[in-house]
Each structure stands twice: as C-alpha cells, then as structure tokens.
Short mmCIF file of N, CA and C in Angstrom, two decimals:
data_model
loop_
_atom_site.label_atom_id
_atom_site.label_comp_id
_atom_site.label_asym_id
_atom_site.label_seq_id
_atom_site.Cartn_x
_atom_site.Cartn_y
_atom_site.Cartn_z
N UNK A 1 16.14 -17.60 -21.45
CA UNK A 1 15.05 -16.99 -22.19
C UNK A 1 15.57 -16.67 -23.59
N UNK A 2 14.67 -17.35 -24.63
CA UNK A 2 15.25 -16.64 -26.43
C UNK A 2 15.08 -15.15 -26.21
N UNK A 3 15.40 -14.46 -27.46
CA UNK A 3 15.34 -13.44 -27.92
C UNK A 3 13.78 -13.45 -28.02
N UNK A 4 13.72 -13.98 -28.66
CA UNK A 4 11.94 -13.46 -29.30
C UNK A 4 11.11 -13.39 -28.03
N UNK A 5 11.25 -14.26 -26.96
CA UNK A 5 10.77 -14.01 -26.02
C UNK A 5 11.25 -12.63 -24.87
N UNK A 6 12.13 -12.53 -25.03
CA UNK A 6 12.40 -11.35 -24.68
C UNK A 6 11.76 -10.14 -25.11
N UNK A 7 11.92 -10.15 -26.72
CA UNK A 7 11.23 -9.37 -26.96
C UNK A 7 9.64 -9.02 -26.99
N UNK A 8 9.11 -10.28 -26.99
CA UNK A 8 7.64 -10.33 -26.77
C UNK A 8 7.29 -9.37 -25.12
N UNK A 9 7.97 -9.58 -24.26
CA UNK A 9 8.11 -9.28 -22.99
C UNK A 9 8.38 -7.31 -22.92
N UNK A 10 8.74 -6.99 -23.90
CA UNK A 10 9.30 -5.96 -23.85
C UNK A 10 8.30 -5.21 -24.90
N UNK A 11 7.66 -5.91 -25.58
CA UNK A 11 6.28 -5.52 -26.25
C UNK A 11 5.31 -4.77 -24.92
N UNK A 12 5.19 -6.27 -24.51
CA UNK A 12 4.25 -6.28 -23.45
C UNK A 12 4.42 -5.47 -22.35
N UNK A 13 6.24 -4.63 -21.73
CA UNK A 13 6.04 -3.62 -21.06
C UNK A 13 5.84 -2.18 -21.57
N UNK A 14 5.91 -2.12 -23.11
CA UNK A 14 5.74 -1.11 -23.66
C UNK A 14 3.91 -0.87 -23.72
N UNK A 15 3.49 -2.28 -23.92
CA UNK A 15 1.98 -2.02 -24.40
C UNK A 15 1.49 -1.50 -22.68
N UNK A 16 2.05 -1.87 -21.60
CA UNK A 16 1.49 -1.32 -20.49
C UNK A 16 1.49 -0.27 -20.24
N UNK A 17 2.89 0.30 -20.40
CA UNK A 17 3.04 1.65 -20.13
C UNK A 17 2.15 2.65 -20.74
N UNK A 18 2.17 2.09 -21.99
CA UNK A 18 1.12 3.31 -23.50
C UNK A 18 -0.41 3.07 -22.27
N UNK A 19 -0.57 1.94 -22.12
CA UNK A 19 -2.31 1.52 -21.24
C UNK A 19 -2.21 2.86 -19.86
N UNK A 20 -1.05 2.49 -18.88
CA UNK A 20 -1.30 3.10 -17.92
C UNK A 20 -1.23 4.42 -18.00
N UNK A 21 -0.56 5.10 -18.84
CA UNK A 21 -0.71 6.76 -19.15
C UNK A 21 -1.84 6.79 -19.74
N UNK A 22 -2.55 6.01 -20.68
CA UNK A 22 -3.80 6.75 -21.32
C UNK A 22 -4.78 6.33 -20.03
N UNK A 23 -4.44 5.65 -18.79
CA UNK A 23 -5.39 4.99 -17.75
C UNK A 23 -5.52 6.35 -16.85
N UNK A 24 -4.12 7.00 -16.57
CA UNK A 24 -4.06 8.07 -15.43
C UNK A 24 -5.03 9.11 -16.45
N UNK A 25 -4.31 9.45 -17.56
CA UNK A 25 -5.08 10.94 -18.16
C UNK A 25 -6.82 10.30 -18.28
N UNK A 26 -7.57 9.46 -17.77
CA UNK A 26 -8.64 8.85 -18.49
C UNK A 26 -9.42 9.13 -16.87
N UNK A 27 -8.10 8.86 -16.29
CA UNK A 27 -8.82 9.36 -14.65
C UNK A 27 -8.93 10.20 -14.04
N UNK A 28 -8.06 11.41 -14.37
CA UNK A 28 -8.24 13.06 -14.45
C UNK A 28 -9.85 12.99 -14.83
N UNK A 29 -10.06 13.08 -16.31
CA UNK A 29 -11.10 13.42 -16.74
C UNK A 29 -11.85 12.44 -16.06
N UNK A 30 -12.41 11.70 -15.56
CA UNK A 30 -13.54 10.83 -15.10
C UNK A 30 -13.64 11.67 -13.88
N UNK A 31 -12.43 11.55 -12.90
CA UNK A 31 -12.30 12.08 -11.58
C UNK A 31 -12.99 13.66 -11.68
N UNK A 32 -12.59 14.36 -12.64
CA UNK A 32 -13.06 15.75 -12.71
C UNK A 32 -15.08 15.58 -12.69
N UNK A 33 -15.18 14.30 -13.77
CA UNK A 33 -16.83 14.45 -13.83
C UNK A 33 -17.35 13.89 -12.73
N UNK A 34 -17.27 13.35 -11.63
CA UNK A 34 -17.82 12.74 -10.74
C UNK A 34 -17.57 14.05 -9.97
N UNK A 35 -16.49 14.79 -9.93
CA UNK A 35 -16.41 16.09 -8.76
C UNK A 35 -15.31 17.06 -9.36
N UNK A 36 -15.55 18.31 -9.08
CA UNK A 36 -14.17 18.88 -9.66
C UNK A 36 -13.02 19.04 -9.31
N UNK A 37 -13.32 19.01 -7.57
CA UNK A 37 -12.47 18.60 -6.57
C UNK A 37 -11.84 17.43 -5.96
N UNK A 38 -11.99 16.28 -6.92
CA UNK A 38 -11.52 15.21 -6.76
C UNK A 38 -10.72 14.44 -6.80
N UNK A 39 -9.60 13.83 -6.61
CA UNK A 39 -8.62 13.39 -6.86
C UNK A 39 -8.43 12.36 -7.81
N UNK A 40 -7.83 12.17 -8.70
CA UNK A 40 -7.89 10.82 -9.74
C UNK A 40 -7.75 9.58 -9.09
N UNK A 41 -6.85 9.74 -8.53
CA UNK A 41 -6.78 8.34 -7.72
C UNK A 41 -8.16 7.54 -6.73
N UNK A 42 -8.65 8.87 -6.18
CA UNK A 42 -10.40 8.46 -5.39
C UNK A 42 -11.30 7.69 -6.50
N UNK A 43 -10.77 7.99 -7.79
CA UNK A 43 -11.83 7.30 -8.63
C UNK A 43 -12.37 5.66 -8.32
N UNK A 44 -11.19 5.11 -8.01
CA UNK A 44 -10.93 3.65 -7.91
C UNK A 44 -11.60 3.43 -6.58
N UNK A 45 -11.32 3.92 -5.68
CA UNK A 45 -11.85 3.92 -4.41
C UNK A 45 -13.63 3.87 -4.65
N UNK A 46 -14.15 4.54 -5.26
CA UNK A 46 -15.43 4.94 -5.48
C UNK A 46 -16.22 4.03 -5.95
N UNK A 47 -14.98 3.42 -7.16
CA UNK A 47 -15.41 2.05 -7.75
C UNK A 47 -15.46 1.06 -6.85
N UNK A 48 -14.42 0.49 -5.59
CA UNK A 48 -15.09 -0.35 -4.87
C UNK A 48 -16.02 -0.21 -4.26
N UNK A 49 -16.42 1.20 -3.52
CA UNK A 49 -17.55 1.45 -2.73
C UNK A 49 -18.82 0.95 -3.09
N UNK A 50 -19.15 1.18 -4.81
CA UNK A 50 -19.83 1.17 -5.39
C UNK A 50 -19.92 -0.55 -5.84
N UNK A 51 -19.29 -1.06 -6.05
CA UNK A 51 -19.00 -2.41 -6.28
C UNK A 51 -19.62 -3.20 -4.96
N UNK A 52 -19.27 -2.76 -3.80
CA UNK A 52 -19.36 -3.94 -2.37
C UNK A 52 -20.70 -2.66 -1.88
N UNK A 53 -21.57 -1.82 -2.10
CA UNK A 53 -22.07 -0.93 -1.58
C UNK A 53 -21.71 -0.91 -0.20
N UNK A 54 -21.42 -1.41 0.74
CA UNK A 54 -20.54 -0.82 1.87
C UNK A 54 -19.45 -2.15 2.46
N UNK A 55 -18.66 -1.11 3.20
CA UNK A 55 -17.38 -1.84 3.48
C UNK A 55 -16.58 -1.37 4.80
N UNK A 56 -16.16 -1.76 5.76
CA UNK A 56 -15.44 -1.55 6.62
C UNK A 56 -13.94 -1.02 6.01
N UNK A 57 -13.28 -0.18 6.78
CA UNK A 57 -12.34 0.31 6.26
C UNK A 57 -11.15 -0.26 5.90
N UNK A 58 -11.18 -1.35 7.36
CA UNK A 58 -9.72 -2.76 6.96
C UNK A 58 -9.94 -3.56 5.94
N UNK A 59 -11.23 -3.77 6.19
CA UNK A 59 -11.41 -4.34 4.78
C UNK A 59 -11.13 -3.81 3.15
N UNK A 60 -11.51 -2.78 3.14
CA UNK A 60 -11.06 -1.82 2.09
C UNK A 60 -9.50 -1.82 1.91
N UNK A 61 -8.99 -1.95 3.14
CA UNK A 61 -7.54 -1.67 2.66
C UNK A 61 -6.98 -2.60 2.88
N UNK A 62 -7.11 -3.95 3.05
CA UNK A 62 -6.68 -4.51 2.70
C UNK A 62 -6.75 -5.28 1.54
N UNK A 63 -8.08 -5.12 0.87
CA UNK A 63 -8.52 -5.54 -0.57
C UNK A 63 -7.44 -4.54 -1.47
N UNK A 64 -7.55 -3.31 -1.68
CA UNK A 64 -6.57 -2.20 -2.14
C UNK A 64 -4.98 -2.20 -1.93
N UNK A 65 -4.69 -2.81 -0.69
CA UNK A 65 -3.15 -2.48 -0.04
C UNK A 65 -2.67 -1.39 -0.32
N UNK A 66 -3.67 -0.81 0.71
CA UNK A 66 -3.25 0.90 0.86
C UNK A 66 -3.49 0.75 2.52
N UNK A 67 -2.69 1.47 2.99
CA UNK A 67 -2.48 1.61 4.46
C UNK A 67 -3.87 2.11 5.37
N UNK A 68 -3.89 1.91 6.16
CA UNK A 68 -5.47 2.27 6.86
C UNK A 68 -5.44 3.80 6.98
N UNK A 69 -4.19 4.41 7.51
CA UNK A 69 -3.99 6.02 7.85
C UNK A 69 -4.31 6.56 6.36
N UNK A 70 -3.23 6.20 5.33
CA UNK A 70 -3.78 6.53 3.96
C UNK A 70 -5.31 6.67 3.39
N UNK A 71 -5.68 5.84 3.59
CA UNK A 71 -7.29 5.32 2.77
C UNK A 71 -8.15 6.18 4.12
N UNK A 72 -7.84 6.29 5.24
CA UNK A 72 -8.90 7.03 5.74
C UNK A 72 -8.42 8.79 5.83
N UNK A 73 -7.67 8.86 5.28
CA UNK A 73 -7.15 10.70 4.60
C UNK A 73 -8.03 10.39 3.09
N UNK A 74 -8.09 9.59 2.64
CA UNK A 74 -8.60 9.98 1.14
C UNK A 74 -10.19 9.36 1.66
N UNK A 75 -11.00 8.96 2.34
CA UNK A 75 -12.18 8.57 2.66
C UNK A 75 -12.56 9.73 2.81
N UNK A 76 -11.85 10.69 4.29
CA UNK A 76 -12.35 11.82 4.88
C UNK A 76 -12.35 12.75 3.70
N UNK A 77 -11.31 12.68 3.00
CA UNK A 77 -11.49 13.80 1.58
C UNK A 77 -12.77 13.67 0.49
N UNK A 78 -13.35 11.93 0.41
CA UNK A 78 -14.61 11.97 -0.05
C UNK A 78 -16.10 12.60 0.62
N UNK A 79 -15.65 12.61 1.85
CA UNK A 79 -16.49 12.49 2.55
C UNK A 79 -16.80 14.37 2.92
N UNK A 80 -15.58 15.20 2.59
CA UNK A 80 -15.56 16.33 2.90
C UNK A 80 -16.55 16.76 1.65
N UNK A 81 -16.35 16.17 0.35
CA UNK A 81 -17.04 16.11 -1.32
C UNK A 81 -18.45 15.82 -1.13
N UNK A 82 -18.83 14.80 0.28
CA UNK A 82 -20.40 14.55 -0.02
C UNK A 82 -20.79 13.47 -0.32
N UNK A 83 -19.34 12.96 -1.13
CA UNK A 83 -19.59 11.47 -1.78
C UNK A 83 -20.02 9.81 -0.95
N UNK A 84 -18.93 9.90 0.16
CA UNK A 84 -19.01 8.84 0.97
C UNK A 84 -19.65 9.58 2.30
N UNK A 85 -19.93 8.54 3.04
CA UNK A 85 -20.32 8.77 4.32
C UNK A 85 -20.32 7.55 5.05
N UNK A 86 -19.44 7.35 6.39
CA UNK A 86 -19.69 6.66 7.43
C UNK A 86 -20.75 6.21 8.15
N UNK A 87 -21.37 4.83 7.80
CA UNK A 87 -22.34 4.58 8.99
C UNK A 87 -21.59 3.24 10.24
N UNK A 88 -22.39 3.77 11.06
CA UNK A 88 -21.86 2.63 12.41
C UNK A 88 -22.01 1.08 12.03
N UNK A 89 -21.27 0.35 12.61
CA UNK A 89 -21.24 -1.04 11.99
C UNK A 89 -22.07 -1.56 12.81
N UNK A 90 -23.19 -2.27 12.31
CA UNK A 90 -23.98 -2.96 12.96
C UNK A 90 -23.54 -4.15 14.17
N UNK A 91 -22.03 -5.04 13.40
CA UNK A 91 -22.04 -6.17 14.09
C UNK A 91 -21.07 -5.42 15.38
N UNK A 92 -20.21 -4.53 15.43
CA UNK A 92 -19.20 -4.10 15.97
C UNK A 92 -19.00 -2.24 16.17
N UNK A 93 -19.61 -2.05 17.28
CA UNK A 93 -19.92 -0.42 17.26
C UNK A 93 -18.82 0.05 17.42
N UNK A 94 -17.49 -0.51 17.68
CA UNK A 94 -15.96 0.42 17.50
C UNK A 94 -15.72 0.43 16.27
N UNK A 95 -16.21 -0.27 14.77
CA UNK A 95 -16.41 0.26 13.15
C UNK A 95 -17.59 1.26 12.73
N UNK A 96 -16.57 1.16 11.40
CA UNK A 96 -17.66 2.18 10.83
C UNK A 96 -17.73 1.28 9.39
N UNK A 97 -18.64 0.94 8.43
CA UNK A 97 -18.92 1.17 7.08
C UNK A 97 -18.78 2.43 6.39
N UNK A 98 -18.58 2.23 5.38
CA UNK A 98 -18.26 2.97 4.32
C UNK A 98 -18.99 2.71 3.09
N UNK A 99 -19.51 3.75 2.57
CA UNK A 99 -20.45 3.58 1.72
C UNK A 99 -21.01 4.41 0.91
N UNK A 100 -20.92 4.84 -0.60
CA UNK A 100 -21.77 6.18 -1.37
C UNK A 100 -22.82 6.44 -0.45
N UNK A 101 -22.50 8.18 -0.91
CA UNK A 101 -24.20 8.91 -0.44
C UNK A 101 -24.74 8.97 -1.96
N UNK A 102 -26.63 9.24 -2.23
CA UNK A 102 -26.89 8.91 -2.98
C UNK A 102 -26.37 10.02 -4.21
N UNK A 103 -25.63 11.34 -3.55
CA UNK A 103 -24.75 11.72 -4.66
C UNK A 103 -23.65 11.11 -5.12
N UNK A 104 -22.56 11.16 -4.42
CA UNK A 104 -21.73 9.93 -4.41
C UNK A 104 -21.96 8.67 -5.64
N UNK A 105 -23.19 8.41 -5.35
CA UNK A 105 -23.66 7.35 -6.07
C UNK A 105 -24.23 7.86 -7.74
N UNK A 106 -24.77 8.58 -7.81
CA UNK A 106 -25.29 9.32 -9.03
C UNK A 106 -24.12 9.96 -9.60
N UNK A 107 -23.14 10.84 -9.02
CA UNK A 107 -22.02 11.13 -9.32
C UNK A 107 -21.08 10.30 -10.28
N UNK A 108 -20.68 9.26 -9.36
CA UNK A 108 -20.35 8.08 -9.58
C UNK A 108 -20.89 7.06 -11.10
N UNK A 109 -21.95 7.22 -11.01
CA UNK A 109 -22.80 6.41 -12.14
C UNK A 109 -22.72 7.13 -13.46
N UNK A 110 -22.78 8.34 -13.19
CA UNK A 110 -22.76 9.38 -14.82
C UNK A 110 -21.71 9.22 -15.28
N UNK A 111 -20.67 9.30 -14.33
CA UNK A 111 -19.27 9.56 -14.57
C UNK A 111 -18.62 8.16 -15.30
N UNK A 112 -19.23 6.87 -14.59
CA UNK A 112 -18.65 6.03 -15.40
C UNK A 112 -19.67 5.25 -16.41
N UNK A 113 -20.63 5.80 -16.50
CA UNK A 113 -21.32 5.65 -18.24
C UNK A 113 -20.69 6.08 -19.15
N UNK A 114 -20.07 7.33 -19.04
CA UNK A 114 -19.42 8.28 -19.97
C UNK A 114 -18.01 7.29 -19.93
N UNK A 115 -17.43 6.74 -19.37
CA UNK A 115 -16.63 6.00 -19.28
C UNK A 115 -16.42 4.67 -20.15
N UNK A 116 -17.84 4.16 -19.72
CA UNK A 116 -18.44 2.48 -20.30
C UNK A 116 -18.10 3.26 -21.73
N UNK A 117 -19.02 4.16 -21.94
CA UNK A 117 -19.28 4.59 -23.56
C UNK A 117 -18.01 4.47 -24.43
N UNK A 118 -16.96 5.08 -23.93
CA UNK A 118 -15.83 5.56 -24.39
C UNK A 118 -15.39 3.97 -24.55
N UNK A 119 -15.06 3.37 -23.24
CA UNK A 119 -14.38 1.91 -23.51
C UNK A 119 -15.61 1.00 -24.95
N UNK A 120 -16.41 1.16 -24.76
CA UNK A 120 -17.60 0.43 -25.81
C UNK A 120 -17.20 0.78 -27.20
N UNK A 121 -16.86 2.01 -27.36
CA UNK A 121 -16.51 2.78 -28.71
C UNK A 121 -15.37 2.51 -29.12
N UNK A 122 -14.64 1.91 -27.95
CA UNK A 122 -13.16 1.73 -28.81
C UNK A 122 -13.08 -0.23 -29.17
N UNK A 123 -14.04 -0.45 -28.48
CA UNK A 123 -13.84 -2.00 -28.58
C UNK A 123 -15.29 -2.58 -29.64
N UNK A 124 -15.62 -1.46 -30.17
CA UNK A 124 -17.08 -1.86 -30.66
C UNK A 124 -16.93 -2.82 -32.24
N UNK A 125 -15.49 -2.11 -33.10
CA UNK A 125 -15.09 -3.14 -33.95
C UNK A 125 -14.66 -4.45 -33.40
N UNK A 126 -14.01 -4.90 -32.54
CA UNK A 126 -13.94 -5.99 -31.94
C UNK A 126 -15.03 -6.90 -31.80
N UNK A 127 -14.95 -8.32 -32.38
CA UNK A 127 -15.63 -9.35 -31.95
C UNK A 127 -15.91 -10.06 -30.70
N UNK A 128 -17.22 -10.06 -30.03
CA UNK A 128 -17.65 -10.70 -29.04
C UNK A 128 -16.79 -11.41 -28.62
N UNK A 129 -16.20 -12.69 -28.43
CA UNK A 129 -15.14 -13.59 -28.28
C UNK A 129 -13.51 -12.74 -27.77
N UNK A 130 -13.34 -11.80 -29.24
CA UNK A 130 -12.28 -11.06 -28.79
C UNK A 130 -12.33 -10.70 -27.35
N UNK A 131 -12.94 -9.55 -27.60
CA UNK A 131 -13.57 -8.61 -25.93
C UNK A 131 -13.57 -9.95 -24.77
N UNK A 132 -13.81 -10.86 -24.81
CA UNK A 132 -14.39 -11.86 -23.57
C UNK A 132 -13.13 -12.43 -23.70
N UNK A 133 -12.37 -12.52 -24.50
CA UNK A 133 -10.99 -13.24 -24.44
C UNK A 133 -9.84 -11.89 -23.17
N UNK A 134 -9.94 -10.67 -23.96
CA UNK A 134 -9.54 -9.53 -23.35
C UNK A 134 -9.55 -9.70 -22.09
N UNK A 135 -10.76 -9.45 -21.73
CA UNK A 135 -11.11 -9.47 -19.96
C UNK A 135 -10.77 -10.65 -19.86
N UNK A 136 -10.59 -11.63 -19.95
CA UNK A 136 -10.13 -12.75 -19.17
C UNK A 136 -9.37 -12.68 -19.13
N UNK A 137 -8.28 -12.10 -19.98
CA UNK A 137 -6.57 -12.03 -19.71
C UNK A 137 -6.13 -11.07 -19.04
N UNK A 138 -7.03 -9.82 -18.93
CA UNK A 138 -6.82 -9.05 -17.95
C UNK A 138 -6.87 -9.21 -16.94
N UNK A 139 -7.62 -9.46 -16.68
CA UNK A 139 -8.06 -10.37 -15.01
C UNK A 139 -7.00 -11.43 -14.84
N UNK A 140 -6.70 -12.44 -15.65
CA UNK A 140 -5.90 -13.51 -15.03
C UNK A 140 -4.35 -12.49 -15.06
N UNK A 141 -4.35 -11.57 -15.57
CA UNK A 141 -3.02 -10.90 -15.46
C UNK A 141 -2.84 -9.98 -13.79
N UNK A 142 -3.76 -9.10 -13.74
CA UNK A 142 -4.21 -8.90 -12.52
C UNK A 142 -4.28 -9.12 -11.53
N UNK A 143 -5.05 -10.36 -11.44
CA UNK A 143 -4.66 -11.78 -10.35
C UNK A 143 -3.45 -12.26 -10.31
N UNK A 144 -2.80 -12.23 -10.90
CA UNK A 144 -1.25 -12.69 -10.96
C UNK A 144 -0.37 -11.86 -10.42
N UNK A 145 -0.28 -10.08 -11.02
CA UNK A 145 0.41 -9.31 -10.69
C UNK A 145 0.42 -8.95 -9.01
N UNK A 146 -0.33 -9.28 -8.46
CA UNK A 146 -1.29 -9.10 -7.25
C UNK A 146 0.21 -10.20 -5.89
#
C-alpha cells in the first residue's frame, strides 16, 4: 500500500470517528424526544420496527446481530415505554411479532422529522447528485462493512 493511500485510509478513519460521535450524541437527543426514558441505542431498533411495521424477533436479530436474549431485554424495555407491543404470530402461535403501538409510532415519527430536518439543513447547500452520490456510498459502505 503507498503512502497516500494510507493516508487517504486514515482520513477516512478519522472522518468516521468525528460521524460516529456526532451519531451517538444525535441519538441521546432523538432517543430523549421519542421518550425520556429511553435508551439511545432503542432508537435504531424503533427504526426497524417502523421500517418492516412488524417483525418476528429472530428475525429482528438476526437482521441487527444482536443476540435474541439481548434484543428481547431491550424489546421488553420498549414495551414497558408503551412503544412496542407483541402480537401472536399468525402463521406460528409459539411467535410473537413485534411491532409500534400507535404511540410508539407517533413518538417515533416526530422524533425523526426533527431529525430528517436537521440532516436536510446540513445537506441543503449540497447538490442533488451530491446527496444521491452520498447515500449510495453509504450504503455500498455499509453493505460491505456488514
């Protein structure tokens, strides 16, 4: 590997790190507006719920790769909030779905408008193309890191 490439590489773990600290402090505050009692990390969780509107729990964790015991301690903790709620699985009555209640869901929705807004405002000088170039590299980075 050159130098320059090295250093490009070392750009690129610096530019992550600056991303993922302003990502955690970005999820405090989101996590706080959806509930006050909420955990930052449930944010993401909320987002798939909300994404697949319901989901079996293996399924969930294995999309996430978070352990089943794990993800159903932080389910039951949504669920203690109001947010989620368990219904019986239609195809298989030893599951359950998982799925926003319609607070949960409204919760959820305010919280990441105020969110959209913020990301919109910072990318709003940015050109169309730019932004669509962005997300594609995010995603193919994503998919990769995975």
């Amino acid at each position: 590997m050159d130098e320059q490439h090295a250093e490009t590489l070392r750009a690129v773990e610096h530019e992550l790190t600056a991303l993922l600290r302003r990502g955690r402090a970005v999820s405090w505050e989101v996590a706080r507006e959806v509930h006050p009692n909420l955990e930052p990390n449930a944010y993401g969780l909320l987002l798939w719920l909300r994404r697949c509107d319901s989901v079996r729990l293996t399924d969930l964790s294995t999309r996430l790769g978070i352990g089943k015991g794990t993800l159903s301690r932080q389910i039951r903790g949504l669920e203690i909030l109001g947010l989620v709620r368990r219904i019986p699985d239609p195809t298989d009555g030893r599951a359950a779905q998982l799925s926003l209640t319609e607070e949960g869901q409204a919760r959820f929705d305010a919280a990441r408008a105020a969110r959209m807004g913020h990301i919109r405002g910072t990318l709003e000088s940015w050109p169309a193309e730019d932004v669509a170039e962005f997300a594609r590299l995010l995603g193919r980075f994503n998919d990769a890191w995975s």
